[in-house]
PDB file of C-alpha atoms and ligand atoms in Angstrom:
ATOM      1  CA  MET A   1     -81.128  -2.803  15.718  1.00  0.00           C
ATOM      2  CA  THR A   2     -82.803  -3.627  18.791  1.00  0.00           C
ATOM      3  CA  LEU A   3     -84.687  -1.291  20.635  1.00  0.00           C
ATOM      4  CA  ARG A   4     -85.464  -1.523  24.415  1.00  0.00           C
ATOM      5  CA  LEU A   5     -87.523   0.693  26.536  1.00  0.00           C
ATOM      6  CA  ASP A   6     -87.462  -0.361  30.567  1.00  0.00           C
ATOM      7  CA  ALA A   7     -89.956   1.311  32.506  1.00  0.00           C
ATOM      8  CA  LEU A   8     -89.740   4.731  30.565  1.00  0.00           C
ATOM      9  CA  GLY A   9     -91.613   7.496  31.801  1.00  0.00           C
ATOM     10  CA  GLN A  10     -92.102  11.010  30.291  1.00  0.00           C
ATOM     11  CA  ARG A  11     -93.302  14.156  32.046  1.00  0.00           C
ATOM     12  CA  TYR A  12     -93.679  17.818  31.263  1.00  0.00           C
ATOM     13  CA  GLY A  13     -93.411  19.598  34.762  1.00  0.00           C
ATOM     14  CA  ASP A  14     -96.167  18.128  36.722  1.00  0.00           C
ATOM     15  CA  HIS A  15     -97.996  16.344  33.798  1.00  0.00           C
ATOM     16  CA  LEU A  16     -97.301  12.700  33.591  1.00  0.00           C
ATOM     17  CA  VAL A  17     -97.548  11.512  30.084  1.00  0.00           C
ATOM     18  CA  LEU A  18     -95.801   8.207  29.834  1.00  0.00           C
ATOM     19  CA  HIS A  19     -95.512   5.797  32.777  1.00  0.00           C
ATOM     20  CA  GLY A  20     -93.936   2.311  33.108  1.00  0.00           C
ATOM     21  CA  ILE A  21     -93.425   1.404  29.268  1.00  0.00           C
ATOM     22  CA  ASP A  22     -91.286  -1.650  28.945  1.00  0.00           C
ATOM     23  CA  LEU A  23     -91.283  -2.700  25.414  1.00  0.00           C
ATOM     24  CA  THR A  24     -88.465  -4.574  23.092  1.00  0.00           C
ATOM     25  CA  VAL A  25     -88.488  -4.146  19.605  1.00  0.00           C
ATOM     26  CA  PRO A  26     -86.420  -6.872  18.025  1.00  0.00           C
ATOM     27  CA  ASP A  27     -83.945  -5.921  15.017  1.00  0.00           C
ATOM     28  CA  GLY A  28     -85.983  -5.888  11.517  1.00  0.00           C
ATOM     29  CA  GLN A  29     -89.415  -5.639  13.599  1.00  0.00           C
ATOM     30  CA  LEU A  30     -92.188  -3.178  12.365  1.00  0.00           C
ATOM     31  CA  LEU A  31     -93.881  -2.094  15.400  1.00  0.00           C
ATOM     32  CA  CYS A  32     -96.741   0.095  15.143  1.00  0.00           C
ATOM     33  CA  VAL A  33     -97.965   2.208  18.131  1.00  0.00           C
ATOM     34  CA  VAL A  34    -101.515   3.134  18.163  1.00  0.00           C
ATOM     35  CA  GLY A  35    -103.469   5.458  21.025  1.00  0.00           C
ATOM     36  CA  PRO A  36    -105.839   8.457  21.130  1.00  0.00           C
ATOM     37  CA  SER A  37    -104.985  11.739  20.472  1.00  0.00           C
ATOM     38  CA  GLY A  38    -102.853  13.189  23.220  1.00  0.00           C
ATOM     39  CA  CYS A  39    -101.490  10.132  24.887  1.00  0.00           C
ATOM     40  CA  GLY A  40     -98.055  10.595  24.254  1.00  0.00           C
ATOM     41  CA  LYS A  41     -97.100   8.919  20.978  1.00  0.00           C
ATOM     42  CA  SER A  42     -95.139  11.676  19.610  1.00  0.00           C
ATOM     43  CA  THR A  43     -93.455  12.233  23.045  1.00  0.00           C
ATOM     44  CA  LEU A  44     -92.624   8.606  22.640  1.00  0.00           C
ATOM     45  CA  LEU A  45     -90.862   8.644  19.287  1.00  0.00           C
ATOM     46  CA  ARG A  46     -88.896  11.731  20.346  1.00  0.00           C
ATOM     47  CA  THR A  47     -87.817   9.858  23.585  1.00  0.00           C
ATOM     48  CA  VAL A  48     -86.624   7.068  21.510  1.00  0.00           C
ATOM     49  CA  ALA A  49     -85.038   9.823  18.852  1.00  0.00           C
ATOM     50  CA  GLY A  50     -82.897  10.939  21.882  1.00  0.00           C
ATOM     51  CA  LEU A  51     -84.220  14.620  21.400  1.00  0.00           C
ATOM     52  CA  GLN A  52     -85.644  14.588  24.590  1.00  0.00           C
ATOM     53  CA  PRO A  53     -83.911  12.784  27.847  1.00  0.00           C
ATOM     54  CA  ALA A  54     -86.161  10.280  29.656  1.00  0.00           C
ATOM     55  CA  SER A  55     -88.013  11.389  33.020  1.00  0.00           C
ATOM     56  CA  GLU A  56     -88.206   7.929  34.521  1.00  0.00           C
ATOM     57  CA  GLY A  57     -86.565   4.564  33.133  1.00  0.00           C
ATOM     58  CA  THR A  58     -84.281   4.138  30.065  1.00  0.00           C
ATOM     59  CA  VAL A  59     -84.043   3.698  26.257  1.00  0.00           C
ATOM     60  CA  THR A  60     -81.414   1.399  24.787  1.00  0.00           C
ATOM     61  CA  VAL A  61     -80.393   0.799  20.972  1.00  0.00           C
ATOM     62  CA  ASP A  62     -78.444  -2.530  21.074  1.00  0.00           C
ATOM     63  CA  GLY A  63     -77.917  -2.373  24.544  1.00  0.00           C
ATOM     64  CA  THR A  64     -76.569   1.289  24.459  1.00  0.00           C
ATOM     65  CA  PRO A  65     -78.236   3.759  26.388  1.00  0.00           C
ATOM     66  CA  VAL A  66     -79.739   6.694  24.164  1.00  0.00           C
ATOM     67  CA  THR A  67     -78.288  10.132  25.027  1.00  0.00           C
ATOM     68  CA  GLY A  68     -78.459  12.027  22.004  1.00  0.00           C
ATOM     69  CA  VAL A  69     -79.618  11.097  18.559  1.00  0.00           C
ATOM     70  CA  PRO A  70     -78.334   7.668  17.616  1.00  0.00           C
ATOM     71  CA  ASP A  71     -76.378   7.507  14.464  1.00  0.00           C
ATOM     72  CA  GLN A  72     -78.189   5.064  12.049  1.00  0.00           C
ATOM     73  CA  LEU A  73     -81.713   6.794  13.082  1.00  0.00           C
ATOM     74  CA  ALA A  74     -84.274   8.602  10.789  1.00  0.00           C
ATOM     75  CA  VAL A  75     -87.414  10.351  11.352  1.00  0.00           C
ATOM     76  CA  VAL A  76     -90.280  11.053   9.047  1.00  0.00           C
ATOM     77  CA  PHE A  77     -93.334  13.269  10.558  1.00  0.00           C
ATOM     78  CA  GLN A  78     -96.861  13.746   9.447  1.00  0.00           C
ATOM     79  CA  ASP A  79     -96.160  17.421   8.593  1.00  0.00           C
ATOM     80  CA  TYR A  80     -94.376  16.840   5.292  1.00  0.00           C
ATOM     81  CA  GLY A  81     -95.239  20.671   4.209  1.00  0.00           C
ATOM     82  CA  ARG A  82     -92.474  21.945   6.851  1.00  0.00           C
ATOM     83  CA  SER A  83     -90.196  19.134   6.812  1.00  0.00           C
ATOM     84  CA  LEU A  84     -88.730  19.951   3.510  1.00  0.00           C
ATOM     85  CA  PHE A  85     -86.921  23.019   2.367  1.00  0.00           C
ATOM     86  CA  PRO A  86     -88.957  24.967  -0.194  1.00  0.00           C
ATOM     87  CA  TRP A  87     -86.153  26.755  -1.534  1.00  0.00           C
ATOM     88  CA  LEU A  88     -83.979  23.420  -2.237  1.00  0.00           C
ATOM     89  CA  THR A  89     -85.030  20.882  -5.246  1.00  0.00           C
ATOM     90  CA  VAL A  90     -86.369  17.782  -4.577  1.00  0.00           C
ATOM     91  CA  ARG A  91     -83.066  15.981  -5.068  1.00  0.00           C
ATOM     92  CA  ASP A  92     -81.154  18.544  -3.107  1.00  0.00           C
ATOM     93  CA  ASN A  93     -83.690  17.963  -0.007  1.00  0.00           C
ATOM     94  CA  VAL A  94     -82.914  14.076  -0.421  1.00  0.00           C
ATOM     95  CA  ALA A  95     -78.949  14.593  -0.550  1.00  0.00           C
ATOM     96  CA  LEU A  96     -78.876  17.303   2.322  1.00  0.00           C
ATOM     97  CA  PRO A  97     -78.299  14.128   5.111  1.00  0.00           C
ATOM     98  CA  LEU A  98     -75.438  12.835   2.896  1.00  0.00           C
ATOM     99  CA  ARG A  99     -73.389  16.226   3.520  1.00  0.00           C
ATOM    100  CA  ARG A 100     -72.537  14.846   7.172  1.00  0.00           C
ATOM    101  CA  ARG A 101     -71.129  11.792   5.559  1.00  0.00           C
ATOM    102  CA  GLY A 102     -68.318  13.641   3.478  1.00  0.00           C
ATOM    103  CA  LEU A 103     -69.419  12.590   0.037  1.00  0.00           C
ATOM    104  CA  ALA A 104     -68.864  14.579  -2.815  1.00  0.00           C
ATOM    105  CA  ARG A 105     -71.521  16.467  -4.440  1.00  0.00           C
ATOM    106  CA  ALA A 106     -71.878  14.479  -7.542  1.00  0.00           C
ATOM    107  CA  GLU A 107     -72.180  11.076  -5.370  1.00  0.00           C
ATOM    108  CA  ARG A 108     -74.794  12.839  -3.268  1.00  0.00           C
ATOM    109  CA  ARG A 109     -76.717  13.912  -6.305  1.00  0.00           C
ATOM    110  CA  ALA A 110     -76.277  10.024  -7.841  1.00  0.00           C
ATOM    111  CA  GLU A 111     -77.313   8.422  -4.440  1.00  0.00           C
ATOM    112  CA  ALA A 112     -80.261  10.892  -3.888  1.00  0.00           C
ATOM    113  CA  GLU A 113     -81.714   9.866  -7.711  1.00  0.00           C
ATOM    114  CA  ARG A 114     -81.055   6.468  -6.707  1.00  0.00           C
ATOM    115  CA  ILE A 115     -83.206   6.962  -4.126  1.00  0.00           C
ATOM    116  CA  LEU A 116     -85.818   8.866  -5.489  1.00  0.00           C
ATOM    117  CA  GLU A 117     -86.482   6.231  -8.248  1.00  0.00           C
ATOM    118  CA  ARG A 118     -87.090   3.754  -5.694  1.00  0.00           C
ATOM    119  CA  VAL A 119     -89.732   5.824  -4.078  1.00  0.00           C
ATOM    120  CA  GLY A 120     -91.461   6.067  -7.631  1.00  0.00           C
ATOM    121  CA  LEU A 121     -90.510   9.756  -7.927  1.00  0.00           C
ATOM    122  CA  ASP A 122     -87.690   9.048 -10.600  1.00  0.00           C
ATOM    123  CA  GLY A 123     -87.707  12.573 -12.959  1.00  0.00           C
ATOM    124  CA  ALA A 124     -88.723  14.809  -9.998  1.00  0.00           C
ATOM    125  CA  GLY A 125     -85.389  15.865  -8.661  1.00  0.00           C
ATOM    126  CA  CYS A 126     -85.082  19.083 -10.329  1.00  0.00           C
ATOM    127  CA  ARG A 127     -88.317  20.274  -9.072  1.00  0.00           C
ATOM    128  CA  HIS A 128     -89.168  22.034  -5.652  1.00  0.00           C
ATOM    129  CA  PRO A 129     -91.404  20.450  -3.122  1.00  0.00           C
ATOM    130  CA  TRP A 130     -93.910  23.061  -3.542  1.00  0.00           C
ATOM    131  CA  GLN A 131     -94.720  21.931  -7.409  1.00  0.00           C
ATOM    132  CA  LEU A 132     -95.419  18.584  -6.065  1.00  0.00           C
ATOM    133  CA  SER A 133     -98.626  16.850  -4.666  1.00  0.00           C
ATOM    134  CA  GLY A 134     -98.751  15.888  -0.781  1.00  0.00           C
ATOM    135  CA  GLY A 135     -98.156  12.382  -1.565  1.00  0.00           C
ATOM    136  CA  MET A 136     -95.210  13.227  -3.650  1.00  0.00           C
ATOM    137  CA  GLN A 137     -94.063  15.483  -0.803  1.00  0.00           C
ATOM    138  CA  GLN A 138     -94.084  12.553   1.668  1.00  0.00           C
ATOM    139  CA  ARG A 139     -92.303  10.319  -0.778  1.00  0.00           C
ATOM    140  CA  VAL A 140     -89.653  12.976  -0.861  1.00  0.00           C
ATOM    141  CA  ALA A 141     -89.483  13.084   2.986  1.00  0.00           C
ATOM    142  CA  ILE A 142     -89.365   9.167   2.767  1.00  0.00           C
ATOM    143  CA  ALA A 143     -86.483   9.689   0.325  1.00  0.00           C
ATOM    144  CA  ARG A 144     -84.389  11.899   2.700  1.00  0.00           C
ATOM    145  CA  ALA A 145     -85.071   9.284   5.639  1.00  0.00           C
ATOM    146  CA  LEU A 146     -83.776   6.563   3.783  1.00  0.00           C
ATOM    147  CA  VAL A 147     -80.755   8.153   1.838  1.00  0.00           C
ATOM    148  CA  CYS A 148     -78.350   7.142   4.769  1.00  0.00           C
ATOM    149  CA  ARG A 149     -80.012   3.572   5.062  1.00  0.00           C
ATOM    150  CA  PRO A 150     -80.847   3.990   8.649  1.00  0.00           C
ATOM    151  CA  SER A 151     -81.560   0.809  10.771  1.00  0.00           C
ATOM    152  CA  LEU A 152     -83.852   2.491  13.049  1.00  0.00           C
ATOM    153  CA  LEU A 153     -86.692   4.333  11.086  1.00  0.00           C
ATOM    154  CA  LEU A 154     -89.337   6.438  13.293  1.00  0.00           C
ATOM    155  CA  MET A 155     -92.542   7.436  11.557  1.00  0.00           C
ATOM    156  CA  ASP A 156     -94.972   9.713  13.306  1.00  0.00           C
ATOM    157  CA  GLU A 157     -98.487   9.430  11.685  1.00  0.00           C
ATOM    158  CA  PRO A 158     -96.489   9.843   8.455  1.00  0.00           C
ATOM    159  CA  PHE A 159     -99.643   9.336   6.222  1.00  0.00           C
ATOM    160  CA  GLY A 160    -102.116  11.075   8.338  1.00  0.00           C
ATOM    161  CA  SER A 161    -103.034  13.931   6.183  1.00  0.00           C
ATOM    162  CA  LEU A 162    -103.079  12.210   2.783  1.00  0.00           C
ATOM    163  CA  ASP A 163    -106.079  11.036   0.736  1.00  0.00           C
ATOM    164  CA  ALA A 164    -107.133   7.034   0.922  1.00  0.00           C
ATOM    165  CA  GLN A 165    -105.663   6.048  -2.517  1.00  0.00           C
ATOM    166  CA  THR A 166    -102.330   7.932  -1.790  1.00  0.00           C
ATOM    167  CA  ARG A 167    -102.003   6.708   1.822  1.00  0.00           C
ATOM    168  CA  GLU A 168    -102.744   2.867   0.221  1.00  0.00           C
ATOM    169  CA  ASP A 169     -99.597   3.464  -2.004  1.00  0.00           C
ATOM    170  CA  LEU A 170     -97.600   4.767   0.494  1.00  0.00           C
ATOM    171  CA  GLU A 171     -98.492   2.080   2.832  1.00  0.00           C
ATOM    172  CA  ASP A 172     -97.426  -0.399   0.300  1.00  0.00           C
ATOM    173  CA  LEU A 173     -94.230   1.440  -0.546  1.00  0.00           C
ATOM    174  CA  LEU A 174     -93.488   1.462   3.283  1.00  0.00           C
ATOM    175  CA  LEU A 175     -94.302  -2.347   3.155  1.00  0.00           C
ATOM    176  CA  GLU A 176     -91.334  -2.866   0.072  1.00  0.00           C
ATOM    177  CA  VAL A 177     -88.853  -0.729   1.818  1.00  0.00           C
ATOM    178  CA  HIS A 178     -89.117  -2.888   5.074  1.00  0.00           C
ATOM    179  CA  ARG A 179     -89.041  -6.076   3.051  1.00  0.00           C
ATOM    180  CA  THR A 180     -85.784  -5.189   1.204  1.00  0.00           C
ATOM    181  CA  ASP A 181     -83.843  -3.173   3.717  1.00  0.00           C
ATOM    182  CA  GLY A 182     -85.154  -4.952   7.054  1.00  0.00           C
ATOM    183  CA  ALA A 183     -84.727  -1.829   9.139  1.00  0.00           C
ATOM    184  CA  THR A 184     -86.415  -1.689  12.857  1.00  0.00           C
ATOM    185  CA  ILE A 185     -89.545   0.409  12.264  1.00  0.00           C
ATOM    186  CA  VAL A 186     -91.799   2.174  14.867  1.00  0.00           C
ATOM    187  CA  PHE A 187     -94.631   3.351  13.185  1.00  0.00           C
ATOM    188  CA  VAL A 188     -97.110   5.621  15.064  1.00  0.00           C
ATOM    189  CA  THR A 189    -100.752   5.925  13.621  1.00  0.00           C
ATOM    190  CA  HIS A 190    -104.161   6.148  15.210  1.00  0.00           C
ATOM    191  CA  ASP A 191    -105.451   4.669  12.233  1.00  0.00           C
ATOM    192  CA  ILE A 192    -106.476   0.984  13.418  1.00  0.00           C
ATOM    193  CA  ASP A 193    -106.931  -0.559  10.124  1.00  0.00           C
ATOM    194  CA  GLU A 194    -103.482   1.022   9.274  1.00  0.00           C
ATOM    195  CA  SER A 195    -101.614  -0.384  11.943  1.00  0.00           C
ATOM    196  CA  VAL A 196    -102.798  -4.191  11.360  1.00  0.00           C
ATOM    197  CA  TYR A 197    -101.664  -3.461   7.808  1.00  0.00           C
ATOM    198  CA  VAL A 198     -98.369  -2.413   7.869  1.00  0.00           C
ATOM    199  CA  GLY A 199     -97.497  -3.955  11.389  1.00  0.00           C
ATOM    200  CA  ASP A 200     -95.919  -7.078  12.428  1.00  0.00           C
ATOM    201  CA  ARG A 201     -96.810  -6.138  15.959  1.00  0.00           C
ATOM    202  CA  VAL A 202     -99.202  -3.440  17.322  1.00  0.00           C
ATOM    203  CA  VAL A 203     -98.889  -2.000  20.555  1.00  0.00           C
ATOM    204  CA  VAL A 204    -101.904   0.363  22.156  1.00  0.00           C
ATOM    205  CA  LEU A 205    -101.354   3.063  24.512  1.00  0.00           C
ATOM    206  CA  SER A 206    -104.072   4.105  26.996  1.00  0.00           C
ATOM    207  CA  PRO A 207    -104.864   7.599  27.371  1.00  0.00           C
ATOM    208  CA  GLY A 208    -103.156   9.955  29.462  1.00  0.00           C
ATOM    209  CA  PRO A 209    -102.226  10.947  32.084  1.00  0.00           C
ATOM    210  CA  GLY A 210     -99.851   8.211  32.616  1.00  0.00           C
ATOM    211  CA  SER A 211    -100.234   6.346  29.412  1.00  0.00           C
ATOM    212  CA  ARG A 212     -99.081   2.430  29.471  1.00  0.00           C
ATOM    213  CA  VAL A 213     -99.256  -0.142  27.026  1.00  0.00           C
ATOM    214  CA  VAL A 214    -102.817  -2.154  27.288  1.00  0.00           C
ATOM    215  CA  LEU A 215    -102.219  -4.561  24.254  1.00  0.00           C
ATOM    216  CA  ASP A 216     -99.162  -6.169  22.542  1.00  0.00           C
ATOM    217  CA  LEU A 217    -100.797  -8.252  19.495  1.00  0.00           C
ATOM    218  CA  PRO A 218     -98.354  -9.694  16.813  1.00  0.00           C
ATOM    219  CA  VAL A 219     -99.848  -9.529  13.276  1.00  0.00           C
ATOM    220  CA  GLN A 220     -99.543 -12.969  11.471  1.00  0.00           C
ATOM    221  CA  LEU A 221    -101.248 -12.740   8.101  1.00  0.00           C
ATOM    222  CA  PRO A 222    -100.907 -15.329   5.571  1.00  0.00           C
ATOM    223  CA  GLY A 223     -99.020 -14.286   2.573  1.00  0.00           C
ATOM    224  CA  LYS A 224     -97.641 -11.124   1.039  1.00  0.00           C
ATOM    225  CA  ARG A 225     -99.977  -8.115   2.112  1.00  0.00           C
ATOM    226  CA  ASP A 226    -101.875  -6.420  -0.446  1.00  0.00           C
ATOM    227  CA  GLN A 227    -104.651  -3.768   0.294  1.00  0.00           C
ATOM    228  CA  ILE A 228    -107.701  -5.971  -1.040  1.00  0.00           C
ATOM    229  CA  GLY A 229    -106.799  -9.306  -0.412  1.00  0.00           C
ATOM    230  CA  THR A 230    -105.307  -8.883   3.084  1.00  0.00           C
ATOM    231  CA  ARG A 231    -108.003  -6.454   4.059  1.00  0.00           C
ATOM    232  CA  GLY A 232    -110.513  -9.043   3.245  1.00  0.00           C
ATOM    233  CA  LEU A 233    -109.120 -12.012   5.382  1.00  0.00           C
ATOM    234  CA  PRO A 234    -110.838 -13.281   8.267  1.00  0.00           C
ATOM    235  CA  GLU A 235    -107.867 -12.890  10.094  1.00  0.00           C
ATOM    236  CA  PHE A 236    -107.346  -9.357   9.234  1.00  0.00           C
ATOM    237  CA  VAL A 237    -110.933  -8.693  10.631  1.00  0.00           C
ATOM    238  CA  GLU A 238    -110.248 -10.228  13.754  1.00  0.00           C
ATOM    239  CA  LEU A 239    -106.919  -8.442  14.671  1.00  0.00           C
ATOM    240  CA  ARG A 240    -108.542  -5.049  13.689  1.00  0.00           C
ATOM    241  CA  ALA A 241    -111.391  -6.070  16.207  1.00  0.00           C
ATOM    242  CA  GLU A 242    -109.034  -6.731  18.648  1.00  0.00           C
ATOM    243  CA  VAL A 243    -107.024  -3.585  18.344  1.00  0.00           C
ATOM    244  CA  GLY A 244    -110.177  -1.506  18.328  1.00  0.00           C
ATOM    245  CA  ARG A 245    -111.587  -3.072  21.529  1.00  0.00           C
ATOM    246  CA  ALA A 246    -108.272  -2.327  23.087  1.00  0.00           C
ATOM    247  CA  VAL A 247    -108.443   1.372  21.971  1.00  0.00           C
ATOM    248  CA  ARG A 248    -112.194   1.763  22.877  1.00  0.00           C
ATOM    249  CA  GLY A 249    -111.726  -0.047  26.312  1.00  0.00           C
ATOM    250  CA  ALA A 250    -108.775   1.709  27.157  1.00  0.00           C
ATOM    251  CA  GLN A 251    -110.974   5.459  26.687  1.00  0.00           C
ATOM    252  CA  GLY A 252    -113.739   3.780  28.693  1.00  0.00           C
ATOM    253  CA  TYR A 253    -116.070   3.006  25.900  1.00  0.00           C
ATOM    254  CA  PRO A 254    -118.257  -0.391  25.933  1.00  0.00           C
ATOM    255  CA  THR A 255    -116.348  -2.882  23.956  1.00  0.00           C
ATOM    256  CA  GLY A 256    -119.301  -5.555  23.546  1.00  0.00           C
TER     257      GLY A 256
HETATM  258  N1  LIG B   1     -93.392  20.161  24.724  1.00  0.00           N
HETATM  259  C1  LIG B   1     -94.201  20.123  25.563  1.00  0.00           C
HETATM  260  N2  LIG B   1     -94.327  20.459  26.533  1.00  0.00           N
HETATM  261  C2  LIG B   1     -95.512  20.455  27.549  1.00  0.00           C
HETATM  262  N3  LIG B   1     -96.553  19.566  27.082  1.00  0.00           N
HETATM  263  C3  LIG B   1     -96.334  18.761  25.909  1.00  0.00           C
HETATM  264  C4  LIG B   1     -95.251  19.155  25.227  1.00  0.00           C
HETATM  265  N4  LIG B   1     -95.749  17.873  23.901  1.00  0.00           N
HETATM  266  C5  LIG B   1     -96.775  17.406  24.379  1.00  0.00           C
HETATM  267  N5  LIG B   1     -97.381  17.966  25.627  1.00  0.00           N
HETATM  268  C6  LIG B   1     -98.401  17.376  26.288  1.00  0.00           C
HETATM  269  O1  LIG B   1     -98.148  15.880  26.165  1.00  0.00           O
HETATM  270  C7  LIG B   1     -98.908  15.127  25.888  1.00  0.00           C
HETATM  271  C8  LIG B   1     -98.916  14.284  25.118  1.00  0.00           C
HETATM  272  O2  LIG B   1     -98.592  14.831  23.562  1.00  0.00           O
HETATM  273  P1  LIG B   1     -97.949  14.136  22.287  1.00  0.00           P
HETATM  274  O3  LIG B   1     -96.878  13.300  22.596  1.00  0.00           O
HETATM  275  O4  LIG B   1     -98.007  15.086  21.434  1.00  0.00           O
HETATM  276  O5  LIG B   1     -99.315  13.074  22.239  1.00  0.00           O
HETATM  277  P2  LIG B   1    -100.028  12.312  20.720  1.00  0.00           P
HETATM  278  O6  LIG B   1     -98.943  12.353  19.756  1.00  0.00           O
HETATM  279  O7  LIG B   1    -100.264  10.737  21.087  1.00  0.00           O
HETATM  280  O8  LIG B   1    -101.227  13.145  20.142  1.00  0.00           O
HETATM  281  C9  LIG B   1    -100.385  16.233  25.668  1.00  0.00           C
HETATM  282  O9  LIG B   1    -101.004  16.085  26.717  1.00  0.00           O
HETATM  283  C10 LIG B   1     -99.682  17.249  24.776  1.00  0.00           C
HETATM  284  O10 LIG B   1    -100.354  18.536  25.479  1.00  0.00           O
HETATM  285 MG1  LIG B   2     -98.569  13.168  18.025  1.00  0.00          MG
END
């Protein structure tokens, strides 16, 4: 799905959060959005998700203006602890969105098991979310987002509260899912390294009020990405520095 933001602005009462955002995300691109806390990243995702009408400008998906939650959209939030239902098993959490599709219970369960296997959770279907580690819970949330095969996936700092090793594993899972499914993905993070590692492109937002895009950078890295090799490449180091300068510059820190 092609996502397009035209002169997008968003305000809460008198408080202007986003202003003049123009962005086209081509079908199948993994776009990372980086910016300081409070600049409006979550607001941007909620607007794209049709949960909040735009105060200025428009959002379109494949040319159609977004007025409610688009079909084929899925969202993953940072707070996996609150996004899963503790009284449902892992399998039933994942199968939940399939109810709307009118599948029989056995089909829903089989499909949920298939996705759980993909995210490395085969065998965990009968457990409850609170019996799993944070990283496993976030895998469940990702499985639930993937179960309806979304063509637009929005992720709001999804790995922000995980330890470093788990985070790297989930970044690689995301890359694998993106390679095979080819959905358009908007991935919000405040981690500069992470944005360059997972992104096809990185966009940096300035701090508010009235955040706008201050850097729009394609990420071209040679070969298949892997945590150790890719992060050591001179190209990676250069891209990371460029994003870092944009973030610091936008915040008014010296960039030299
Ligand atoms: N529902 C809301 N009502 C009023 N102000 C809000 C609301 N949600 C967010 N804000 C304000 O909008 C700004 C951007 O918030 P947010 O989109 O959560 O930023 P980020 O995700 O980049 O940290 C902040 O100043 C925040 O306090
Ligand atoms: Mg946020």
